[in-house]
mmCIF file of C-alpha atoms in Angstrom:
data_model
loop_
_atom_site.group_PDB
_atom_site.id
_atom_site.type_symbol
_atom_site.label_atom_id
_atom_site.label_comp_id
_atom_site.label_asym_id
_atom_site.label_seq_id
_atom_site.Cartn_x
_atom_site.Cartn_y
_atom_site.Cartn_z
ATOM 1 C CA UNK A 680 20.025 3.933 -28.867
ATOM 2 C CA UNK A 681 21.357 4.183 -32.364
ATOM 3 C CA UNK A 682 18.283 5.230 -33.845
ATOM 4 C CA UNK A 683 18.022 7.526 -31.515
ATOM 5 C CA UNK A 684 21.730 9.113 -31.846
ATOM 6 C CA UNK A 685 20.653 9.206 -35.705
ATOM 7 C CA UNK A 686 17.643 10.912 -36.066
ATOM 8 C CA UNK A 687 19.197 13.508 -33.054
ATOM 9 C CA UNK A 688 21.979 13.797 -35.574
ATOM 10 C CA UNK A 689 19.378 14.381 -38.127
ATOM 11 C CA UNK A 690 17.611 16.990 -36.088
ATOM 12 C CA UNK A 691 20.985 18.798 -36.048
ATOM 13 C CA UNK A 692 21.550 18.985 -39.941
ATOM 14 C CA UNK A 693 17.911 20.229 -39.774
ATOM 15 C CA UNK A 694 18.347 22.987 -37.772
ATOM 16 C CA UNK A 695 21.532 24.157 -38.711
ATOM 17 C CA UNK A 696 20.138 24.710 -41.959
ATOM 18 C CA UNK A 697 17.063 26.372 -40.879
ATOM 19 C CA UNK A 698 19.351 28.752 -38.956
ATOM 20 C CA UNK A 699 22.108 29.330 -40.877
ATOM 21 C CA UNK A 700 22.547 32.771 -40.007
ATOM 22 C CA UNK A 701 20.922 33.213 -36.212
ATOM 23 C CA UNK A 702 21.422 29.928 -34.768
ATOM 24 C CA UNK A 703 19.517 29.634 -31.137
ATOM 25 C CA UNK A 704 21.806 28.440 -28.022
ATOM 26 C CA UNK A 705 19.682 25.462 -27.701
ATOM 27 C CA UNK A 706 21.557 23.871 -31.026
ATOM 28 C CA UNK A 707 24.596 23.630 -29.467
ATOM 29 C CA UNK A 708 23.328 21.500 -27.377
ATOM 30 C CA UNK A 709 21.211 19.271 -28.992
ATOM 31 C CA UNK A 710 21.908 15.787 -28.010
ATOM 32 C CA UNK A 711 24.697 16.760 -26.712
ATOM 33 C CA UNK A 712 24.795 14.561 -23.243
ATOM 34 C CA UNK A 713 22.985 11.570 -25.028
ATOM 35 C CA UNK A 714 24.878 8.472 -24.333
ATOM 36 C CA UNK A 715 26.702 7.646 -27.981
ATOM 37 C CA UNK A 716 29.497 4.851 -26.459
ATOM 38 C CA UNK A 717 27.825 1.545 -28.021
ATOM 39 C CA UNK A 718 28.952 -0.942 -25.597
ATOM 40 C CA UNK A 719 31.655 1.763 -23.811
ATOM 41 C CA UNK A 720 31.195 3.161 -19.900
ATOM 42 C CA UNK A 721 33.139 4.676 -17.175
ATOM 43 C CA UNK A 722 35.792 2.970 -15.025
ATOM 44 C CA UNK A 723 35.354 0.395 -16.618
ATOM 45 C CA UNK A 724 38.541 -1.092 -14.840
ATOM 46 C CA UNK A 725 37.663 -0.602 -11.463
ATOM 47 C CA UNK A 726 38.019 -4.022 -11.080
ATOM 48 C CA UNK A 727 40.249 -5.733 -13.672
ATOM 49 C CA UNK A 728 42.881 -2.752 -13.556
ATOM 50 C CA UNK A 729 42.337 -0.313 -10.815
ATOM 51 C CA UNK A 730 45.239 1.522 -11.446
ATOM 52 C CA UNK A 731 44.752 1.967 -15.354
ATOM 53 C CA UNK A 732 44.426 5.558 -15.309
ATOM 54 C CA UNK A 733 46.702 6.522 -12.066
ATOM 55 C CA UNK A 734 49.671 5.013 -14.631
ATOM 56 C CA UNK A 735 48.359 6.585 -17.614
ATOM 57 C CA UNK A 736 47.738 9.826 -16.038
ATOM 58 C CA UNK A 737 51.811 9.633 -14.790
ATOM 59 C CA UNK A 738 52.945 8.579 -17.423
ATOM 60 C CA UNK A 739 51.465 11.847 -19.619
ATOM 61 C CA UNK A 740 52.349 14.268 -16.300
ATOM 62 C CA UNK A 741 56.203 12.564 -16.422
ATOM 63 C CA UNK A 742 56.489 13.770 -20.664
ATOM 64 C CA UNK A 743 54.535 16.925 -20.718
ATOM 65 C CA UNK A 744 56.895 18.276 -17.743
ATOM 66 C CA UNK A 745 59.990 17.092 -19.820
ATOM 67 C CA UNK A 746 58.504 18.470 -22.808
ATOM 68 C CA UNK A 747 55.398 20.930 -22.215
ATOM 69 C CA UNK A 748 54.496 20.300 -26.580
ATOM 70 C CA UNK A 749 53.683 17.078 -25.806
ATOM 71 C CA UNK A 750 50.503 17.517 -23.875
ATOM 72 C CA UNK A 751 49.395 18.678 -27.961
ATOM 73 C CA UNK A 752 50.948 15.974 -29.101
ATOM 74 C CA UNK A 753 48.966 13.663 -27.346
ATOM 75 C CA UNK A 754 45.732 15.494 -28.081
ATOM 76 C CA UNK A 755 46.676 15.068 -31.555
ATOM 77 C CA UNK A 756 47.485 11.342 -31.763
ATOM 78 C CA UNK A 757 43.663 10.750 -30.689
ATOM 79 C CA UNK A 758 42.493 13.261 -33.160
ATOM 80 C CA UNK A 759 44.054 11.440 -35.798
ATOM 81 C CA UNK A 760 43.593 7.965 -34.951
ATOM 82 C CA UNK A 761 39.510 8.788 -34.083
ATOM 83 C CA UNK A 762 39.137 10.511 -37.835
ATOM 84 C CA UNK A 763 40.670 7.659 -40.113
ATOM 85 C CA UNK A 764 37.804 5.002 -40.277
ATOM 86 C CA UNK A 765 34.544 3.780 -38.513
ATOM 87 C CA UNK A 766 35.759 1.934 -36.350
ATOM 88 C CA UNK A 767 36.511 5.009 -34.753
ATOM 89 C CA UNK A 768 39.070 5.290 -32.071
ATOM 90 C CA UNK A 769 41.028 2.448 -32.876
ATOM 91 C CA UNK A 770 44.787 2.794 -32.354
ATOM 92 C CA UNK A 771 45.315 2.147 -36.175
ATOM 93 C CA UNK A 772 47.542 5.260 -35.938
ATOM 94 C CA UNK A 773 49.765 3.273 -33.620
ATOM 95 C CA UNK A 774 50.943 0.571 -35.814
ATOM 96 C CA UNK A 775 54.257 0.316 -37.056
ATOM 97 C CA UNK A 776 54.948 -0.495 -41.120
ATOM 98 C CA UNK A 777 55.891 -4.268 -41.910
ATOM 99 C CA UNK A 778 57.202 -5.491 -44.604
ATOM 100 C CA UNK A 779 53.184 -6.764 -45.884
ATOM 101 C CA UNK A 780 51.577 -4.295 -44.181
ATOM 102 C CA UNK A 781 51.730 -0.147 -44.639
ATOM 103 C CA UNK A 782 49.827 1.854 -42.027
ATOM 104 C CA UNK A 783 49.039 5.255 -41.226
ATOM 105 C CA UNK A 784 52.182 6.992 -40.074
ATOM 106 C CA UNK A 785 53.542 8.200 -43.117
ATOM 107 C CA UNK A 786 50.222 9.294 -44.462
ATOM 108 C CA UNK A 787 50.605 12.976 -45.651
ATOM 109 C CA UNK A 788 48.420 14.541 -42.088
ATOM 110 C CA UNK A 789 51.146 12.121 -40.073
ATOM 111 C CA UNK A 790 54.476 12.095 -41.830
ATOM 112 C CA UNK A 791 56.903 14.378 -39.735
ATOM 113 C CA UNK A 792 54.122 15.636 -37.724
ATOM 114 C CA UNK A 793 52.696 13.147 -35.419
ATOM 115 C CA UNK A 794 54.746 12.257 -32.059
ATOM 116 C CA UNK A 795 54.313 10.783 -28.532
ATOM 117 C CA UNK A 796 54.254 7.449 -29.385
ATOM 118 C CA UNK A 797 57.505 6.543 -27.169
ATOM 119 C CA UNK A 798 55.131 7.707 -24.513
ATOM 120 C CA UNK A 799 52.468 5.611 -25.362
ATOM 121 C CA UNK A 800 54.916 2.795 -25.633
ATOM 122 C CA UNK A 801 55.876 3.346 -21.832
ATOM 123 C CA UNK A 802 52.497 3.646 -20.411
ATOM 124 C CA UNK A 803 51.598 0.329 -22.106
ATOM 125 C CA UNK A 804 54.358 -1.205 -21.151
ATOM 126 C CA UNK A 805 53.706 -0.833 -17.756
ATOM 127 C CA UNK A 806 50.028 -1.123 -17.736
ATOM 128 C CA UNK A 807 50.824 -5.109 -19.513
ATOM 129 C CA UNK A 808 53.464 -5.172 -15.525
ATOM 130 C CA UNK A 809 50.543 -4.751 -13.550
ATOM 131 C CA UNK A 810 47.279 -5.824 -15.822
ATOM 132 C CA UNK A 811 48.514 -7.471 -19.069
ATOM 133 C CA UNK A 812 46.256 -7.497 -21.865
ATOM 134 C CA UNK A 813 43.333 -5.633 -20.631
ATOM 135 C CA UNK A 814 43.773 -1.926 -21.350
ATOM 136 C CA UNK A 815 43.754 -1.171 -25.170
ATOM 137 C CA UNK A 816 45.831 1.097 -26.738
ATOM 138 C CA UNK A 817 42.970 3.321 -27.940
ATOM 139 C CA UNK A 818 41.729 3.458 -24.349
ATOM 140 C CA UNK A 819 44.980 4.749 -23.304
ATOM 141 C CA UNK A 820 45.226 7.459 -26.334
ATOM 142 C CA UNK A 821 41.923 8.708 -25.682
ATOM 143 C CA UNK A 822 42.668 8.794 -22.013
ATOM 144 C CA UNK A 823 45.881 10.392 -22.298
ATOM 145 C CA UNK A 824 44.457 12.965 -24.550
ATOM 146 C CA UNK A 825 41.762 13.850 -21.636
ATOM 147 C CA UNK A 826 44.694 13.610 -19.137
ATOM 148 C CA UNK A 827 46.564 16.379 -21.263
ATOM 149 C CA UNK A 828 44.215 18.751 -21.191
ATOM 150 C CA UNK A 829 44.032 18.702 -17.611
ATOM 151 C CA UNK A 830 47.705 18.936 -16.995
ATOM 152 C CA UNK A 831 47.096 22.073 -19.177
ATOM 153 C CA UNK A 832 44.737 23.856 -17.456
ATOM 154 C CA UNK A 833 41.954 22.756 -19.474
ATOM 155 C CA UNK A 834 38.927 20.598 -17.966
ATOM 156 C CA UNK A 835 38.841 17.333 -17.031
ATOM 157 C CA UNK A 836 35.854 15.033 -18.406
ATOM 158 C CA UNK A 837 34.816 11.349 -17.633
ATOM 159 C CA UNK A 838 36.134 8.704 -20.594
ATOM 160 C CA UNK A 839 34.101 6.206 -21.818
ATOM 161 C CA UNK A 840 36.426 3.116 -22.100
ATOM 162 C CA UNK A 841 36.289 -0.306 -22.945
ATOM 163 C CA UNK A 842 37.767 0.146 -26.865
ATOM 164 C CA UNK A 843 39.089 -2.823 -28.843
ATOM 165 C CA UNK A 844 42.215 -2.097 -31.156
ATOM 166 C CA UNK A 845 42.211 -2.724 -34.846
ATOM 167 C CA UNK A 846 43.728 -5.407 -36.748
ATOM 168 C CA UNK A 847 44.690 -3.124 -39.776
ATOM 169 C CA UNK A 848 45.166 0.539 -40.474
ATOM 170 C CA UNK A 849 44.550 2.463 -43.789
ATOM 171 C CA UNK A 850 47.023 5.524 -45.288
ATOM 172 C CA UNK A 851 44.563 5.782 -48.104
ATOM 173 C CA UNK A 852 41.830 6.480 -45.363
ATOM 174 C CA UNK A 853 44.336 8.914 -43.369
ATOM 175 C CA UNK A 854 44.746 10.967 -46.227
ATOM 176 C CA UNK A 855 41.600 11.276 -47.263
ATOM 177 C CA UNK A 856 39.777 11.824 -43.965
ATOM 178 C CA UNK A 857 41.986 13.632 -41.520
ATOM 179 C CA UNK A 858 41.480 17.492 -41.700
ATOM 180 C CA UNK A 859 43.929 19.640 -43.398
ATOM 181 C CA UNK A 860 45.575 22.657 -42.552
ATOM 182 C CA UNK A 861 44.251 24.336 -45.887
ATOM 183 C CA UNK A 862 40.683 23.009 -45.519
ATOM 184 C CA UNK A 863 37.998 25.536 -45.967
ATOM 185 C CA UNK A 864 34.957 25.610 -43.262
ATOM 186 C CA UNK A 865 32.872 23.688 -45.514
ATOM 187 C CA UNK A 866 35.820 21.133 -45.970
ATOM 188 C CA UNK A 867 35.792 20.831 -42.078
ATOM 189 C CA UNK A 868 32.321 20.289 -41.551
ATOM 190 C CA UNK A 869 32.379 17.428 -44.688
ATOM 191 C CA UNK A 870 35.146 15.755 -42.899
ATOM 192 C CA UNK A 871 33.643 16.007 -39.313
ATOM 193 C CA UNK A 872 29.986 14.744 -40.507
ATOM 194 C CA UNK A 873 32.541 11.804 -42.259
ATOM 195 C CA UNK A 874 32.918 10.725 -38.465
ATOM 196 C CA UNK A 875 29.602 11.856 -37.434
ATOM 197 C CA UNK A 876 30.407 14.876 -35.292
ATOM 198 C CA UNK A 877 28.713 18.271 -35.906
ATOM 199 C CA UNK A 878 29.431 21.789 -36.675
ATOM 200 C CA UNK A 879 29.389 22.645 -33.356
ATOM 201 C CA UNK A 880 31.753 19.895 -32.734
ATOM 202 C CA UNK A 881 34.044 20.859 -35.395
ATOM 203 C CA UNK A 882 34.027 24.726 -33.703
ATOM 204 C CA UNK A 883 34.746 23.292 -30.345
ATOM 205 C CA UNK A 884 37.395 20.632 -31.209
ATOM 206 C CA UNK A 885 39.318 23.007 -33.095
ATOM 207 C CA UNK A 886 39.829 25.111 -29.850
ATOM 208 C CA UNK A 887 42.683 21.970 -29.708
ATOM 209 C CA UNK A 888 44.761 24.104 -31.607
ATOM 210 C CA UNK A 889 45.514 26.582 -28.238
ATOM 211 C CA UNK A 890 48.301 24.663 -27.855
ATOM 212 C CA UNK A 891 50.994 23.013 -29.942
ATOM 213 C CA UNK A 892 52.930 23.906 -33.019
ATOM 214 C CA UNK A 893 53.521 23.695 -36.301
ATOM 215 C CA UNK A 894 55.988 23.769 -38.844
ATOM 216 C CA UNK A 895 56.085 26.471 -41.204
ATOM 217 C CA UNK A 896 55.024 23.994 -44.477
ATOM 218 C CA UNK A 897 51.428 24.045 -42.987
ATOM 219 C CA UNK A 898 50.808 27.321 -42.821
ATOM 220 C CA UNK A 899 52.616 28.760 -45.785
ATOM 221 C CA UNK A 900 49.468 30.089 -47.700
ATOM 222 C CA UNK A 901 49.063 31.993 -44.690
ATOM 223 C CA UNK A 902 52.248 33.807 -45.558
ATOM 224 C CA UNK A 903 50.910 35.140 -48.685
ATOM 225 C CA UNK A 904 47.636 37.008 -47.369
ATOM 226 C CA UNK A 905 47.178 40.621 -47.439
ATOM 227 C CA UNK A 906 44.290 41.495 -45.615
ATOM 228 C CA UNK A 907 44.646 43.392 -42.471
ATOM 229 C CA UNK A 908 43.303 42.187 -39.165
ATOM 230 C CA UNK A 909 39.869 43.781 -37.397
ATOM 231 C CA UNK A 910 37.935 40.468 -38.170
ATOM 232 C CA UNK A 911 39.913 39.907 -41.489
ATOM 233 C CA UNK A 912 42.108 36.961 -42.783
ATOM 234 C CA UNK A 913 45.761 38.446 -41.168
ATOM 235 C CA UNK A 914 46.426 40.770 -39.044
ATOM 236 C CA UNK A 915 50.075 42.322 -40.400
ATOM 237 C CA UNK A 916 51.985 42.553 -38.029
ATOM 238 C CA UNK A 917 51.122 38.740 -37.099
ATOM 239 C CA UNK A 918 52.221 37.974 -41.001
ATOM 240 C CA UNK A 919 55.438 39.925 -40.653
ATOM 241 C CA UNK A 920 56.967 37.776 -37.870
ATOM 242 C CA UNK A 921 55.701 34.778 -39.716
ATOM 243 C CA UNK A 922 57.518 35.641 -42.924
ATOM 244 C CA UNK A 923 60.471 36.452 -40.737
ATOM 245 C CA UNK A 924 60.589 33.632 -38.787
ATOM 246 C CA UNK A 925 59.694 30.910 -41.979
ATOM 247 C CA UNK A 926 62.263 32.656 -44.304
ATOM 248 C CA UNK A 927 64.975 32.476 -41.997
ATOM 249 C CA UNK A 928 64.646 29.326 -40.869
ATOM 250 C CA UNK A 929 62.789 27.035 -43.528
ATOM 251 C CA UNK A 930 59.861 25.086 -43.735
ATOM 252 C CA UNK A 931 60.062 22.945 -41.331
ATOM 253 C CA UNK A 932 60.781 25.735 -38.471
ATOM 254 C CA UNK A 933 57.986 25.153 -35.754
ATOM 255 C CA UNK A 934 55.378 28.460 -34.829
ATOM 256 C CA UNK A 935 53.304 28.267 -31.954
ATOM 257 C CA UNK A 936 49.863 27.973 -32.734
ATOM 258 C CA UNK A 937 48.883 30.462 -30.149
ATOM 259 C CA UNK A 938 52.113 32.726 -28.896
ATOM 260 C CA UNK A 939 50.061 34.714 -25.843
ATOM 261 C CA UNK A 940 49.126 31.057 -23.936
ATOM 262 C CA UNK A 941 51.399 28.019 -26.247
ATOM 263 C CA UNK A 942 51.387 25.561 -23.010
ATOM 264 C CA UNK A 943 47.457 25.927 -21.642
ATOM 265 C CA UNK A 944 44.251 25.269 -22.621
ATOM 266 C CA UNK A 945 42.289 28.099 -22.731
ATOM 267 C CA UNK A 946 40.064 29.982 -25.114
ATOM 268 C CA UNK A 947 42.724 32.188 -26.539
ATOM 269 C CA UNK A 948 42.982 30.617 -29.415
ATOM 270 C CA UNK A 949 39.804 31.968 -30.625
ATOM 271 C CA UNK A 950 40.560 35.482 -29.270
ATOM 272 C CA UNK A 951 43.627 34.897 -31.606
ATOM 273 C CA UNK A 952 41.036 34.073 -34.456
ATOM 274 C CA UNK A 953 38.990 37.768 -33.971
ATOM 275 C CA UNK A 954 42.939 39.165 -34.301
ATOM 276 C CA UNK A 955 43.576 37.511 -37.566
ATOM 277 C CA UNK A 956 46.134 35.899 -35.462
ATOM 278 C CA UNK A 957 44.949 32.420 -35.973
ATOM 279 C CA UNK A 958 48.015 30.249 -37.808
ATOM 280 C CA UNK A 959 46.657 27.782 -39.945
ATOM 281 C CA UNK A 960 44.435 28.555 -42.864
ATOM 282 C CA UNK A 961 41.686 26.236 -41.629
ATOM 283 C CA UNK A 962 42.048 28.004 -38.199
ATOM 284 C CA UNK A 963 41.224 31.847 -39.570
ATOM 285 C CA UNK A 964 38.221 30.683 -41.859
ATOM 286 C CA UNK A 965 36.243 29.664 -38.976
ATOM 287 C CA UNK A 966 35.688 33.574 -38.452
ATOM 288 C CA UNK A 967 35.771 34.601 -41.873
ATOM 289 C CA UNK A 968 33.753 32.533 -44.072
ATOM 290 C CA UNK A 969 30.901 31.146 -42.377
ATOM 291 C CA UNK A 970 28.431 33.461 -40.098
ATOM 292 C CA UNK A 971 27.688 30.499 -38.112
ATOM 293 C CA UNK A 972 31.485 29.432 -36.836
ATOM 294 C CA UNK A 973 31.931 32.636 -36.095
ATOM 295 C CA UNK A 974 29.057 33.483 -33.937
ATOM 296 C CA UNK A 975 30.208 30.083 -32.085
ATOM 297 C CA UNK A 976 33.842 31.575 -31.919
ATOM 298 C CA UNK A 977 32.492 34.978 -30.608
ATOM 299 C CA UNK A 978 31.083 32.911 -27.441
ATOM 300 C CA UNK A 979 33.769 30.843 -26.971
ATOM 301 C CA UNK A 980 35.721 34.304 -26.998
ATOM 302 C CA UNK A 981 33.951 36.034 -24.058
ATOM 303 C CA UNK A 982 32.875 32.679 -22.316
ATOM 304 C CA UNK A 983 35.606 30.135 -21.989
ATOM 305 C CA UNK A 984 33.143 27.932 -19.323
ATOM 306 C CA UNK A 985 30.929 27.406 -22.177
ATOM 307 C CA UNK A 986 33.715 26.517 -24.838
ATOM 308 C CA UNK A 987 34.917 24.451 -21.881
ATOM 309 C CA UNK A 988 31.987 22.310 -21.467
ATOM 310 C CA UNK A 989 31.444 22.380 -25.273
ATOM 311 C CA UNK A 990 34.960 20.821 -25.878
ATOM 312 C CA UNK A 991 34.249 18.116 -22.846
ATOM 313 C CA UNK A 992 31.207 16.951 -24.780
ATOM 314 C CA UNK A 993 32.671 16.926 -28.464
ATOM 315 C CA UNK A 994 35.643 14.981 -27.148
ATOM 316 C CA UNK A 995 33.339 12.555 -25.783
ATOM 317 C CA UNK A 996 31.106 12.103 -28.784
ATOM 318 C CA UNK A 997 34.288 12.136 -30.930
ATOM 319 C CA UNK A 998 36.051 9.186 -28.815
ATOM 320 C CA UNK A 999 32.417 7.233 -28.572
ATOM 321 C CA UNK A 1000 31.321 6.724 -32.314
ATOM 322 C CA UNK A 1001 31.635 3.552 -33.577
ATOM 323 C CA UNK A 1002 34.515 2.063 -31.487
ATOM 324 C CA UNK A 1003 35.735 -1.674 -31.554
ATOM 325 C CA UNK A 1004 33.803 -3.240 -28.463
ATOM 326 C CA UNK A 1005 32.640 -7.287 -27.480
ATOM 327 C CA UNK A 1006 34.534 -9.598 -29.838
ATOM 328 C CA UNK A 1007 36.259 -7.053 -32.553
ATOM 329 C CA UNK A 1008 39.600 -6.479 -32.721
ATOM 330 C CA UNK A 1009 41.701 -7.333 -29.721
ATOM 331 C CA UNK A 1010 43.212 -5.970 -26.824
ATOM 332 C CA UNK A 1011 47.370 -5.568 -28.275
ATOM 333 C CA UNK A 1012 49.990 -6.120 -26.073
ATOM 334 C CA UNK A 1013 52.274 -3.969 -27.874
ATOM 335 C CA UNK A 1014 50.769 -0.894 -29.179
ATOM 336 C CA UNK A 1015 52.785 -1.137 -32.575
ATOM 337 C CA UNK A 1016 51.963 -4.645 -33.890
ATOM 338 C CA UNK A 1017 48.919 -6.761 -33.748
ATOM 339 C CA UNK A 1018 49.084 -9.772 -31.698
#
């Protein structure tokens, strides 16, 4: 199965190349429903837990109705623990700093930006009440991320479980391979193929960013642009309230990522991108430097089923590549500290 997975990840690189600039429908879904989770599968705790995901799946409904950003901030926690390593989704991003030991949290893509993990803590701690030590913590990230999305509006998607948690964590790695805000699209597809994801992936995953903030640091060499909107990089009016609202109240005000829809997943954030209304720099370049993300944008624009099942599909992929399974790493009984 792993040659296989390779040489269809092969065939991708292949044809994207070929078709730079008319890619056919079928590449998007190349390979796409292969069966990536080495060692991973469904309900996997029918049996030992039964009531794994019921708890995780209140536990996510009880924060994102006290706080509707959170559903984004759970999202995100998976993002950035999946992107660190390859090991995957590991719950590295979880672990707290010791006085030997210096892990992810204040890498530069985490420090001040990353949150939920109080809600984390309480879904673990009563999963370890009813079944203790048998759901990992990067099962219940990447289900809580899946359970998000739901509560948003968005689709709902089977999750391969069955992932071990890592021993160590690495801010060198974190800073290195986590996405930034500033990243151009060629920077985005370097650090996706880093993890083994796609263009198409890349595309699709970044339709993430239709809910959730961020503060006004990320974004600032948006506030500098000049182009007008109509398929450019801003549209001015957009850049107006952004100057407005940063130079008022600092950098670290919060802006939603998407104002028309902040709390649901939906495809607006790509209608935002056609606007020059997308916020981040590595949000608008999808539609302005690459003929290929944007064609892939333009779909997702005037068929959200399609970016629907495209996102189901990249999440999957993204939370099955090279995960802890058998005898690596352990199951923690604390999400913040190794056993």
């Amino acid at each position: 199965m792993a040659k296989f997975f390779a040489f269809c990840f092969l065939l991708l690189e292949f044809a994207t190349s070929v078709f730079a600039n008319n890619p056919p429908e079928i590449l998007n879904k190349t390979c796409v429903d292969v069966d990536i989770g080495f060692g991973l599968q469904i309900n996997i705790y029918i049996d030992t837990c039964p009531e794994a995901e019921t708890i995780i799946f209140s536990g996510v409904q009880n924060a994102v109705s006290q706080d509707s950003r959170m559903a984004a901030s759970l999202l995100r926690l998976h993002f950035h623990d999946c992107f660190v390593n390859a090991s995957g989704c590991d719950a590295s991003v979880l672990l707290d700093d010791t006085e030997d030991f210096v892990g992810e949290k204040t890498a530069a893509p985490n420090l001040n930006s990353l949150r939920g993990f109080e809600v984390i803590d309480a879904i673990k701690s009563q999963l370890e009440s009813v079944c203790p030590q048998t759901v990992s913590c990067s099962d219940i990230l990447a289900i809580a991320a899946r359970d998000s999305v739901v509560i948003s509006g968005g689709p709902s998607w089977d999750v391969e479980m069955g992932r071990r948690d890592s021993l160590s964590a690495s801010k060198a790695l974190a800073n290195n391979n986590i996405p930034g805000p500033n990243s151009s699209v060629s920077d985005l597809v370097a650090k996706f193929q880093n993890v083994g994801l796609t263009l198409y992936d890349m595309v699709a995953l970044s339709g993430a960013h239709t809910m959730g903030k961020a503060r006004c640091s990320t974004f600032s060499a948006r506030l500098q642009a000049t182009s007008v909107s109509n398929g450019g990089d801003i549209n001015l009016d957009f850049l107006r309230s952004l100057q407005q609202l940063c130079s008022v109240s600092g950098s670290n005000t919060l802006a939603q990522l998407d104002l028309v829809t902040p709390a649901t997943f939906d495809n607006q954030y790509y209608v935002n991108l056609l606007s020059g209304e997308g916020l981040l720099p590595s949000d608008q370049v999808l539609v302005t430097e690459d003929d290929q993300t944007r064609a892939i944008v333009e779909e997702y624009v005037v068929d959200q089923f399609t970016f629907f099942e495209d996102f189901k599909s990249s999440m999957v992929r993204m939370g099955s590549l090279g995960p802890l399974t058998g005898n690596n790493g352990e199951i923690r009984r604390n999400c913040r500290i190794v056993n």
